[in-house]
Short mmCIF file of C-alpha atoms in Angstrom, two decimals:
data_model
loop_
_atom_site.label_atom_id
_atom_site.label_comp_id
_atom_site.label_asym_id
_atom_site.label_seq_id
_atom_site.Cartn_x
_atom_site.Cartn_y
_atom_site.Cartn_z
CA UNK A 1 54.70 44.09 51.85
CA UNK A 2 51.23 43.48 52.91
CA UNK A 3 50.08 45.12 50.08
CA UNK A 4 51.94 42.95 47.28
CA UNK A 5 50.70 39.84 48.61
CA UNK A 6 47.29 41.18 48.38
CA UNK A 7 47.78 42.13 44.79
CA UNK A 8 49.45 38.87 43.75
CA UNK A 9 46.04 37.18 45.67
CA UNK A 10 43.78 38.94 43.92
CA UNK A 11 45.51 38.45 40.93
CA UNK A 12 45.54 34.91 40.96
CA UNK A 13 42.20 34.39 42.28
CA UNK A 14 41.20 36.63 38.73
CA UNK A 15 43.33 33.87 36.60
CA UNK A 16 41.46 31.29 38.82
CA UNK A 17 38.08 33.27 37.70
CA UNK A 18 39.02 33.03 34.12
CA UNK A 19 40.40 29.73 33.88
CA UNK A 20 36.93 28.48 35.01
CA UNK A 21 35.05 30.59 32.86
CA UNK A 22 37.27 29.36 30.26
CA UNK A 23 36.52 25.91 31.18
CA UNK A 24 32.58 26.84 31.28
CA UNK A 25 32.58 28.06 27.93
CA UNK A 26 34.61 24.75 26.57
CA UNK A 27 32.23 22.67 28.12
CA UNK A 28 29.02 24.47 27.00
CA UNK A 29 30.73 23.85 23.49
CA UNK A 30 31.33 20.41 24.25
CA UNK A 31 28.29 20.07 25.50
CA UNK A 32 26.05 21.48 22.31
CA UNK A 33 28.77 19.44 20.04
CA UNK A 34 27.72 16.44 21.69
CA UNK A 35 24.04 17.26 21.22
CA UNK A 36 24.37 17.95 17.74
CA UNK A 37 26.30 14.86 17.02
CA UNK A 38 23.59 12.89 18.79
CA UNK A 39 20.21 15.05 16.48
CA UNK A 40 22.62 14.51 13.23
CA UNK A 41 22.78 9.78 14.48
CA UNK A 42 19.16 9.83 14.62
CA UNK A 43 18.58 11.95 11.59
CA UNK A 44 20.86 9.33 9.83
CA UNK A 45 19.28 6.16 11.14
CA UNK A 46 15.69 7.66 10.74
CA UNK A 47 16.86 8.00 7.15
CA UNK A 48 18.29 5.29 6.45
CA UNK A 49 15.22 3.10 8.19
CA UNK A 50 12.86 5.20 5.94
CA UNK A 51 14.63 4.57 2.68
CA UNK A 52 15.09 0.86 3.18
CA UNK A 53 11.39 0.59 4.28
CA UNK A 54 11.08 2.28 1.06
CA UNK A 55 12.69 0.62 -1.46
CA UNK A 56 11.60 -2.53 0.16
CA UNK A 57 8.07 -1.65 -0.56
CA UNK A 58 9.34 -0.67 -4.02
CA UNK A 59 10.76 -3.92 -5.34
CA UNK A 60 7.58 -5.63 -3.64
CA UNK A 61 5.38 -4.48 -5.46
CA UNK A 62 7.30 -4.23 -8.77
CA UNK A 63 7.78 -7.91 -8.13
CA UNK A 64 4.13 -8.21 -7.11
CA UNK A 65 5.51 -10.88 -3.96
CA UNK A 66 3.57 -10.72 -1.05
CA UNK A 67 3.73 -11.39 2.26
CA UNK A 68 2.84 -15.46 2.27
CA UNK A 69 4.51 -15.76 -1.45
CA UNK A 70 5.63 -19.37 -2.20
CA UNK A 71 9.40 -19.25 -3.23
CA UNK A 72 10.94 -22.02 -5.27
CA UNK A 73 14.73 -22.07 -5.94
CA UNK A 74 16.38 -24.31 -8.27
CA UNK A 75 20.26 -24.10 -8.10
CA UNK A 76 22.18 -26.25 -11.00
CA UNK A 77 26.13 -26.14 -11.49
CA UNK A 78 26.22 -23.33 -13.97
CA UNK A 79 22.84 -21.89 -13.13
CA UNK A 80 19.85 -20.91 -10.40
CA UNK A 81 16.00 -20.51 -11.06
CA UNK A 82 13.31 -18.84 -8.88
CA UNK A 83 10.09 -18.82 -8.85
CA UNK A 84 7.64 -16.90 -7.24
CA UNK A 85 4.00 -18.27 -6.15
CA UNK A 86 1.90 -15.56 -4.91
CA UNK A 87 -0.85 -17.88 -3.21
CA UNK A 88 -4.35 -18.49 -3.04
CA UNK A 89 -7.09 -16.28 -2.61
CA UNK A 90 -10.48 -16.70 -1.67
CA UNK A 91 -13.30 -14.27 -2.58
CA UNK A 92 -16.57 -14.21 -1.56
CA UNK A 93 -19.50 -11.80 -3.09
CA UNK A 94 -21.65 -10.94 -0.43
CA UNK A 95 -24.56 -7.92 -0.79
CA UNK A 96 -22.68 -4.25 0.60
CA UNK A 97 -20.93 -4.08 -3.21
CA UNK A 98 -22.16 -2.11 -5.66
CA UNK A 99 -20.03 -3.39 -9.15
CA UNK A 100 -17.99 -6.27 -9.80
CA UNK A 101 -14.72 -7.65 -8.53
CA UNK A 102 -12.01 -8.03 -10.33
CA UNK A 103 -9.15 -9.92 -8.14
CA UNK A 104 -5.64 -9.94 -9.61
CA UNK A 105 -3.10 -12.92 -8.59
CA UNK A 106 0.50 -12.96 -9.55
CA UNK A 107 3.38 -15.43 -10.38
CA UNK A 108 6.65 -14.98 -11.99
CA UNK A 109 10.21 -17.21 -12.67
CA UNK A 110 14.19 -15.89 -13.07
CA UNK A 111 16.72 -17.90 -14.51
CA UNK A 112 20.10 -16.81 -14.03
CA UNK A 113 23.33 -18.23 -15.86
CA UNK A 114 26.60 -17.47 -15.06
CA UNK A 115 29.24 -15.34 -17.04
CA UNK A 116 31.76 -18.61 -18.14
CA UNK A 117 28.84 -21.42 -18.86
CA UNK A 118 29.04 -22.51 -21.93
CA UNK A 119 25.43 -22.99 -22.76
CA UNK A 120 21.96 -21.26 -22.12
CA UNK A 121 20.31 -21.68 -18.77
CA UNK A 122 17.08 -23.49 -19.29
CA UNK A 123 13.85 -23.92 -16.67
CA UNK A 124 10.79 -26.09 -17.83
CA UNK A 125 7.63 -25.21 -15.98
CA UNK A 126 3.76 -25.48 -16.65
CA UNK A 127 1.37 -22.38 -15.40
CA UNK A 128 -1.57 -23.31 -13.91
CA UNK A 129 -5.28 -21.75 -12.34
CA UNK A 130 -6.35 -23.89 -9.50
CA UNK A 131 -10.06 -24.14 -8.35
CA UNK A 132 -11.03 -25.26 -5.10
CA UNK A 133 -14.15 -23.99 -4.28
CA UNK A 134 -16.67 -22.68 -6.90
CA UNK A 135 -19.99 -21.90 -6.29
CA UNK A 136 -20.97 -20.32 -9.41
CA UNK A 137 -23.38 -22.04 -11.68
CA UNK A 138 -21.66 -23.82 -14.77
CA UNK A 139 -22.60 -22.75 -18.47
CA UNK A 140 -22.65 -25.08 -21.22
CA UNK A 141 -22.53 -23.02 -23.18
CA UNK A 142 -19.60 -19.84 -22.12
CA UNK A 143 -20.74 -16.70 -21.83
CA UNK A 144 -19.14 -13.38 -21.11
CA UNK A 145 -22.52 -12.11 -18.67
CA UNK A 146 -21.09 -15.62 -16.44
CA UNK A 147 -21.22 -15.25 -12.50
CA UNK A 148 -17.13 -15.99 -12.85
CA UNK A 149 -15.06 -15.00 -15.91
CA UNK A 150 -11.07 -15.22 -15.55
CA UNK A 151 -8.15 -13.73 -17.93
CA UNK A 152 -4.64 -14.66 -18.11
CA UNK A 153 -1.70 -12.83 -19.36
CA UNK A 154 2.53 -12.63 -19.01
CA UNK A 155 5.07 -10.28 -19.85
CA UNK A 156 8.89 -10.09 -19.47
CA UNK A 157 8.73 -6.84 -18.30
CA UNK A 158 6.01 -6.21 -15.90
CA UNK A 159 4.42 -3.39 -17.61
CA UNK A 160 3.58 -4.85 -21.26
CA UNK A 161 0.95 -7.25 -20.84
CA UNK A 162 0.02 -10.21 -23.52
CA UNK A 163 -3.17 -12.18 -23.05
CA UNK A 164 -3.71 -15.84 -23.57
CA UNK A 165 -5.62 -16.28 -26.22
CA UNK A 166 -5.48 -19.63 -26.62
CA UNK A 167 -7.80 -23.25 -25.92
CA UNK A 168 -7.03 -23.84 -22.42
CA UNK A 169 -7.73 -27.41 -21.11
CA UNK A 170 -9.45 -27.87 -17.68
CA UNK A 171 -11.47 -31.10 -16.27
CA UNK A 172 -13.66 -32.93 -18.45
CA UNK A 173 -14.00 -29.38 -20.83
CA UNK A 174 -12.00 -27.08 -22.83
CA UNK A 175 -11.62 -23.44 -22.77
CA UNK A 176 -12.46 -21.09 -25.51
CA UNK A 177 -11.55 -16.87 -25.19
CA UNK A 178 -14.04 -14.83 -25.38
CA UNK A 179 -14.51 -10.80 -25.22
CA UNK A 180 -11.17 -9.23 -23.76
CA UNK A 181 -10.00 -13.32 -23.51
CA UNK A 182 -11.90 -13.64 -20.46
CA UNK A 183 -12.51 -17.74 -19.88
CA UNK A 184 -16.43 -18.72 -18.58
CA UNK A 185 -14.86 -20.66 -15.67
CA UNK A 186 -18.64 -20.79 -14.34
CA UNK A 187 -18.63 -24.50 -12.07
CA UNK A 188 -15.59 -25.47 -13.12
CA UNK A 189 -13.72 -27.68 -9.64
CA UNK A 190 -9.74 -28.54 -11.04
CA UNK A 191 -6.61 -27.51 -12.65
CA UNK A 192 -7.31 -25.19 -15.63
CA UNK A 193 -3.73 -25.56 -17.43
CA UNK A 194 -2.41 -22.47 -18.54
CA UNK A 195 0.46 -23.03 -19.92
CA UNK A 196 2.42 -26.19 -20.39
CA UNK A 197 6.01 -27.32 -20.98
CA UNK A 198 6.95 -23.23 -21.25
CA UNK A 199 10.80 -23.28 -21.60
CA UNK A 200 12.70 -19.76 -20.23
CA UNK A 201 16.05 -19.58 -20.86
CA UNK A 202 19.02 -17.34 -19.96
CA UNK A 203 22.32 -16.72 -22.00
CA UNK A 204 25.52 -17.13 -20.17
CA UNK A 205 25.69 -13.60 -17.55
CA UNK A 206 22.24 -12.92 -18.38
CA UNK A 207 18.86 -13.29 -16.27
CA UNK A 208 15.79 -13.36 -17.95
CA UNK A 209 12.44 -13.09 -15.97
CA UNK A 210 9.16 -13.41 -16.74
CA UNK A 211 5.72 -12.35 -15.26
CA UNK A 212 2.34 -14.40 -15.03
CA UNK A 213 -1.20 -12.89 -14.07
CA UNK A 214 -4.60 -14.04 -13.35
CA UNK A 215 -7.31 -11.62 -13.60
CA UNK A 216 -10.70 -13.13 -12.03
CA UNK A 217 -13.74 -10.88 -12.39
CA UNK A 218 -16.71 -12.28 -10.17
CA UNK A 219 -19.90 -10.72 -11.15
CA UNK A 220 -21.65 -8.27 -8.59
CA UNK A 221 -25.57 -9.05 -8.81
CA UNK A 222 -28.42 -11.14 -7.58
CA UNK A 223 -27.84 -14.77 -8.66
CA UNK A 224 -24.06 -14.34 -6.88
CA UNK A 225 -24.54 -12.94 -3.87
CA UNK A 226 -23.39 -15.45 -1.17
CA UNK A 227 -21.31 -17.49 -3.49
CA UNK A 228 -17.39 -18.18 -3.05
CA UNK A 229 -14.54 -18.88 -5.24
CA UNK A 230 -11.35 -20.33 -3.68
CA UNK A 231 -8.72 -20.44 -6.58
CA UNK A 232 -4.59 -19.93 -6.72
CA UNK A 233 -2.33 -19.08 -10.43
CA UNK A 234 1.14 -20.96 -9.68
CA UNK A 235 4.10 -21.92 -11.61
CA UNK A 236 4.89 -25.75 -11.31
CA UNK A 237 8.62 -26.16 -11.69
CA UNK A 238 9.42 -29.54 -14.21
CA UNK A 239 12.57 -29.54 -15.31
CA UNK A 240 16.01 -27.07 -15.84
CA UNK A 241 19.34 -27.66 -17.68
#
């Protein structure tokens, strides 16, 4: 008799033994499941915070917007326009550069018209180059050697460029192209009107955009060094239908 009961012990205490080594091994799974699940939620969100980032920086700079861009948006019944001021800038040439600057400054306008209007989204707007500051010495007659030249162009793409090539009007002068369509902007305090009374439009379900660009090259040499130029390209909303 004795001996029975100390087989049936035995043999339960070995299905006790098993049933927690069982349970071990379940748990370890469990465990390294867990873990895994955990590695594969930050892999995701690591991801996904690196793509947005991304693509973010992507449309930025395809849409040339910056960080202090000026945003305009006009919203009518049957259609919405946007436009996009990049700000001012402010450069000044001081004696640790060895070639000329060339500072780029960016502007663009959307109109978008929806699918059952039954006529063409229209925005009126004038472009213009604002100069605050300007130390350079003023030409009477233009020149492309000038301490301060500046070129203008658009496209509706963002990759073909067209240059103004045009008589621009600015304070008490005009504005003649030169070389490349630079402008001798040399002295000149004001509005410099780029464009005026441009009309964008947008077909019902379409958007059409369009891109504006300063180019400012500010000679590099002994007569400039020290001087400053404070001057902003923006788009001036007027009028939309």
């Amino acid at each position: 008799m004795n001996k029975r009961v100390t087989d049936t012990s035995s043999k339960v205490k070995n299905e006790i033994d098993e049933d927690l080594e069982i349970k071990k091994v379940a748990h370890s799974k469990n465990y390294t499941q867990t873990l895994l699940l955990i590695i594969l939620i930050v892999l995701f969100a690591l991801t996904l915070f690196c793509s947005c980032f991304y693509i973010s920086k992507y449309y930025e700079n395809k849409n040339k917007v910056k960080g202090n861009a000026e945003l305009i948006e006009i919203s009518k019944e049957s259609n919405k326009s946007l436009i996009t001021n990049n700000g001012p800038f402010e450069r000044v040439i001081d004696d640790t550069l060895s070639e000329d600057v060339v500072v780029e400054s960016f502007a663009n306008v959307e109109v978008t018209t929806d699918d059952d209007s039954k006529q063409d989204g229209v925005l009126v707007y004038d472009v213009k180059y604002e100069i605050s500051q300007n130390d350079f010495d003023f030409n009477p007659i233009s020149t492309i050697s000038s301490g301060v030249l500046v070129r203008f162009s658009y496209s509706f793409d963002n990759k073909e460029w067209t240059n103004a090539n045009y008589v621009l009007t600015a304070p008490s002068t005009t504005l003649s192209p030169l070389m490349s369509n630079y402008y001798d902007v040399g002295g000149i305090v004001g509005t410099i009107n780029v464009s005026t009374n441009y009309k964008l439009s947008s077909k019902p379900g379409e958007t059409k955009k369009m891109y504006w660009k300063s180019e400012t090259l500010i000679r590099n040499n002994s007569e400039t060094v020290g001087k400053a130029l404070k001057a902003n390209l923006k788009i001036e909303y007027k009028e939309s239908a």
